[in-house]
Amino acid sequence: MNKFLFKHIDNSPLIVFRILFGLLCFLESVGAIFTGWITRAFVAPKFTFTFIGFEWLQPLPGNGMYFYYLIMGLFGFLIMIGYKYRFSIIMFTLMWTTTYLMQKASYNNHYYLLILLSAIMAFLPANKYHSVDAKLNPKIKSNSMPQWCSWVFILQMFIVYTYGSIAKIYPDWLNASVMEIFMYGKRNYMIIGDFLQQKWLHYFLAYGGILYDGLVVPFLLYKPTRKFAFCSSIFFHLFNSIVFQVGIFPYLALGFSLFFFNPQTIKNIFFKKKEFYTDAEVIEPKYKKPLVALFSIYFILQIALPLRHHFIKDNVLWTEEGHKMSWRMMLRSKSAHINFQVKDKNVNKTIFVKLDQYLSKKQQRLISTHPDVMWQFAQRLKKEYAEKGQDIAVLVNCKVSVNKRPYTTYIDPEVDLASVSWSAFKHSEWILPSKLDNTK
């Protein structure tokens, strides 16, 4: 095991990945400003829905979030050029994690993955070559890295893709109805809109998604299938980028392919003048035991977290409990009708809450299908009315449709959401039973 983990190999894949990773972090941060994402997510809303337990993380006032993302983009640029690398990657990780926890109206798995990758990068010697750090301090310059630096990415992506594949194996995905719903929303795309409505394409994408996610890592590891898997990755990720517009993830995912190819191939393409490392020394660092322990705990958690919904009552497609951080990517379509009623306990008077007065359109879509956000909004209403001296109950009438099924009552309309507690690891009984199949 020591020889496998700590044998040194050429570090060209890691150096190229650092440059690509830093560039994408820069583009993601700065792009959020110019696309108006920050305005929609942080500035325009009257308040944000944080991850439960992180209510103390609030957006900076005024233009603060624009400057926040500019600084984060600067750290991405410094990662790319390898200047003050360790400090830059740690600061980017902390800032990105903070902004991720600060709002969940725009949650997606790719934002979560970026936290994990940034944290991993903080442990890697990614500035030992072709970096400002190595130029300013030639003593740190090196052509090699421990082999575990490649395998930590391979294992991480194997977990992501494998869980993504398994999650797709349920009836609505297998009969291509989910993909048909997704593609119908793209019907107005120029040139390809009509093509995306073809039923055969829906089946191809549905089953192709299962096979790609399940096989891409093994196929990239196996030399005879490596080029085929890489070409498939290019098609798969560019298609997702064009059709689903999922930000930097497709390009980041393609970047992981660097760790599957022979380092000499990467060196010959990107660093023609670099001396290729061939010594294959086994160098055990002083911090070997804590490093192995830390990553062992990390990967145990990564394997365990996506399994937690199996231990929570009912179907995760319905309840959303255990959905986040589980690599359940683009699996279902939901729509809902919802209203909140505030009932004054003292005078027995009920009023309907005008959601437009509190929430942005995106937040209204979020709150209608996510019980944790409904609960958070109920707590906010309770606090607001308590400041006026009123003791209230918050009742919710909500009907939800999953994958175009008939609308079904979602939340027990008799339960006061302002008075119940929330648990992240067990079922909330005020979420009514689903009428979906038992697929978890």
mmCIF file of N, CA and C in Angstrom, residues 52 313-314 318-319 321 338 340 367 369-379 394-396 398 409-423 426-433:
data_model
loop_
_atom_site.group_PDB
_atom_site.id
_atom_site.type_symbol
_atom_site.label_atom_id
_atom_site.label_comp_id
_atom_site.label_asym_id
_atom_site.label_seq_id
_atom_site.Cartn_x
_atom_site.Cartn_y
_atom_site.Cartn_z
ATOM 1 N N ILE A 52 -29.727 24.963 6.720
ATOM 2 C CA ILE A 52 -30.201 25.009 8.102
ATOM 3 C C ILE A 52 -29.013 24.842 9.055
ATOM 4 N N LYS A 313 -37.560 7.339 5.913
ATOM 5 C CA LYS A 313 -38.862 6.863 5.456
ATOM 6 C C LYS A 313 -39.283 7.529 4.150
ATOM 7 N N ASP A 314 -39.945 6.761 3.296
ATOM 8 C CA ASP A 314 -40.564 7.221 2.055
ATOM 9 C C ASP A 314 -39.530 7.453 0.952
ATOM 10 N N TRP A 318 -39.822 12.190 -3.571
ATOM 11 C CA TRP A 318 -40.985 12.905 -3.052
ATOM 12 C C TRP A 318 -40.613 13.814 -1.890
ATOM 13 N N THR A 319 -39.900 13.266 -0.932
ATOM 14 C CA THR A 319 -39.647 14.007 0.319
ATOM 15 C C THR A 319 -38.481 14.975 0.222
ATOM 16 N N GLU A 321 -35.697 14.403 1.299
ATOM 17 C CA GLU A 321 -34.859 14.151 2.473
ATOM 18 C C GLU A 321 -33.714 13.205 2.089
ATOM 19 N N ILE A 338 -48.881 26.154 -4.064
ATOM 20 C CA ILE A 338 -48.679 26.277 -2.628
ATOM 21 C C ILE A 338 -49.229 27.597 -2.113
ATOM 22 N N PHE A 340 -49.430 29.713 1.919
ATOM 23 C CA PHE A 340 -49.166 29.734 3.362
ATOM 24 C C PHE A 340 -50.262 30.531 4.051
ATOM 25 N N ILE A 367 -39.453 26.971 -2.702
ATOM 26 C CA ILE A 367 -40.222 26.722 -1.487
ATOM 27 C C ILE A 367 -41.410 25.796 -1.740
ATOM 28 N N THR A 369 -41.522 23.045 -3.421
ATOM 29 C CA THR A 369 -41.212 21.621 -3.560
ATOM 30 C C THR A 369 -40.188 21.116 -2.549
ATOM 31 N N HIS A 370 -39.709 21.992 -1.658
ATOM 32 C CA HIS A 370 -38.670 21.594 -0.712
ATOM 33 C C HIS A 370 -39.153 21.817 0.726
ATOM 34 N N PRO A 371 -39.459 20.741 1.439
ATOM 35 C CA PRO A 371 -40.003 20.885 2.794
ATOM 36 C C PRO A 371 -39.100 21.649 3.757
ATOM 37 N N ASP A 372 -37.772 21.501 3.620
ATOM 38 C CA ASP A 372 -36.881 22.208 4.531
ATOM 39 C C ASP A 372 -36.999 23.717 4.364
ATOM 40 N N VAL A 373 -37.230 24.162 3.126
ATOM 41 C CA VAL A 373 -37.377 25.597 2.871
ATOM 42 C C VAL A 373 -38.740 26.083 3.364
ATOM 43 N N MET A 374 -39.769 25.248 3.217
ATOM 44 C CA MET A 374 -41.077 25.597 3.781
ATOM 45 C C MET A 374 -40.952 25.813 5.286
ATOM 46 N N TRP A 375 -40.256 24.898 5.939
ATOM 47 C CA TRP A 375 -40.070 24.993 7.388
ATOM 48 C C TRP A 375 -39.313 26.270 7.760
ATOM 49 N N GLN A 376 -38.259 26.576 6.993
ATOM 50 C CA GLN A 376 -37.484 27.788 7.281
ATOM 51 C C GLN A 376 -38.346 29.043 7.123
ATOM 52 N N PHE A 377 -39.183 29.060 6.096
ATOM 53 C CA PHE A 377 -40.039 30.225 5.872
ATOM 54 C C PHE A 377 -41.059 30.359 7.002
ATOM 55 N N ALA A 378 -41.571 29.218 7.470
ATOM 56 C CA ALA A 378 -42.509 29.251 8.590
ATOM 57 C C ALA A 378 -41.843 29.826 9.839
ATOM 58 N N GLN A 379 -40.591 29.454 10.072
ATOM 59 C CA GLN A 379 -39.869 29.998 11.231
ATOM 60 C C GLN A 379 -39.655 31.496 11.083
ATOM 61 N N VAL A 394 -48.459 28.534 11.466
ATOM 62 C CA VAL A 394 -48.271 28.631 10.017
ATOM 63 C C VAL A 394 -48.698 27.318 9.389
ATOM 64 N N LEU A 395 -49.749 27.389 8.564
ATOM 65 C CA LEU A 395 -50.286 26.207 7.891
ATOM 66 C C LEU A 395 -49.982 26.290 6.408
ATOM 67 N N VAL A 396 -49.721 25.151 5.805
ATOM 68 C CA VAL A 396 -49.342 25.108 4.392
ATOM 69 C C VAL A 396 -50.285 24.203 3.626
ATOM 70 N N CYS A 398 -50.298 22.570 0.039
ATOM 71 C CA CYS A 398 -49.373 22.359 -1.076
ATOM 72 C C CYS A 398 -49.722 21.072 -1.804
ATOM 73 N N THR A 409 -51.590 16.074 -2.586
ATOM 74 C CA THR A 409 -51.321 16.866 -1.386
ATOM 75 C C THR A 409 -49.994 16.437 -0.774
ATOM 76 N N TYR A 410 -49.159 17.417 -0.513
ATOM 77 C CA TYR A 410 -47.764 17.181 -0.129
ATOM 78 C C TYR A 410 -47.530 17.314 1.376
ATOM 79 N N ILE A 411 -48.099 18.370 1.952
ATOM 80 C CA ILE A 411 -47.865 18.702 3.354
ATOM 81 C C ILE A 411 -49.182 18.582 4.126
ATOM 82 N N ASP A 412 -49.108 18.036 5.316
ATOM 83 C CA ASP A 412 -50.296 17.941 6.159
ATOM 84 C C ASP A 412 -50.805 19.352 6.470
ATOM 85 N N PRO A 413 -51.984 19.718 5.957
ATOM 86 C CA PRO A 413 -52.475 21.088 6.122
ATOM 87 C C PRO A 413 -52.887 21.436 7.546
ATOM 88 N N GLU A 414 -52.919 20.433 8.426
ATOM 89 C CA GLU A 414 -53.305 20.675 9.815
ATOM 90 C C GLU A 414 -52.107 20.912 10.741
ATOM 91 N N VAL A 415 -50.906 20.694 10.228
ATOM 92 C CA VAL A 415 -49.701 20.813 11.061
ATOM 93 C C VAL A 415 -49.177 22.244 11.029
ATOM 94 N N ASP A 416 -48.885 22.773 12.201
ATOM 95 C CA ASP A 416 -48.295 24.106 12.334
ATOM 96 C C ASP A 416 -46.781 23.991 12.132
ATOM 97 N N LEU A 417 -46.291 24.422 10.961
ATOM 98 C CA LEU A 417 -44.863 24.295 10.680
ATOM 99 C C LEU A 417 -44.011 25.219 11.535
ATOM 100 N N ALA A 418 -44.633 26.219 12.131
ATOM 101 C CA ALA A 418 -43.878 27.127 12.993
ATOM 102 C C ALA A 418 -43.543 26.494 14.333
ATOM 103 N N SER A 419 -44.208 25.404 14.670
ATOM 104 C CA SER A 419 -44.015 24.818 16.005
ATOM 105 C C SER A 419 -43.322 23.464 15.976
ATOM 106 N N VAL A 420 -42.991 22.950 14.795
ATOM 107 C CA VAL A 420 -42.319 21.652 14.714
ATOM 108 C C VAL A 420 -40.822 21.867 14.542
ATOM 109 N N SER A 421 -40.059 20.831 14.842
ATOM 110 C CA SER A 421 -38.608 20.908 14.687
ATOM 111 C C SER A 421 -38.197 20.268 13.364
ATOM 112 N N TRP A 422 -36.940 20.493 12.977
ATOM 113 C CA TRP A 422 -36.425 19.922 11.737
ATOM 114 C C TRP A 422 -35.238 19.022 12.043
ATOM 115 N N SER A 423 -35.201 17.872 11.421
ATOM 116 C CA SER A 423 -34.063 16.969 11.551
ATOM 117 C C SER A 423 -33.561 16.609 10.163
ATOM 118 N N LYS A 426 -33.790 12.338 9.708
ATOM 119 C CA LYS A 426 -34.964 11.489 9.867
ATOM 120 C C LYS A 426 -36.157 12.141 9.177
ATOM 121 N N HIS A 427 -37.158 11.329 8.954
ATOM 122 C CA HIS A 427 -38.320 11.776 8.202
ATOM 123 C C HIS A 427 -39.188 12.737 9.017
ATOM 124 N N SER A 428 -39.675 13.775 8.354
ATOM 125 C CA SER A 428 -40.635 14.692 8.970
ATOM 126 C C SER A 428 -42.035 14.175 8.669
ATOM 127 N N GLU A 429 -42.759 13.809 9.689
ATOM 128 C CA GLU A 429 -44.048 13.155 9.503
ATOM 129 C C GLU A 429 -45.099 14.069 8.898
ATOM 130 N N TRP A 430 -44.870 15.383 8.901
ATOM 131 C CA TRP A 430 -45.834 16.291 8.288
ATOM 132 C C TRP A 430 -45.729 16.320 6.760
ATOM 133 N N ILE A 431 -44.726 15.619 6.230
ATOM 134 C CA ILE A 431 -44.694 15.378 4.783
ATOM 135 C C ILE A 431 -45.544 14.140 4.539
ATOM 136 N N LEU A 432 -46.642 14.300 3.812
ATOM 137 C CA LEU A 432 -47.572 13.192 3.630
ATOM 138 C C LEU A 432 -46.968 12.096 2.770
ATOM 139 N N PRO A 433 -47.412 10.848 2.947
ATOM 140 C CA PRO A 433 -46.859 9.730 2.179
ATOM 141 C C PRO A 433 -46.993 9.932 0.681
#
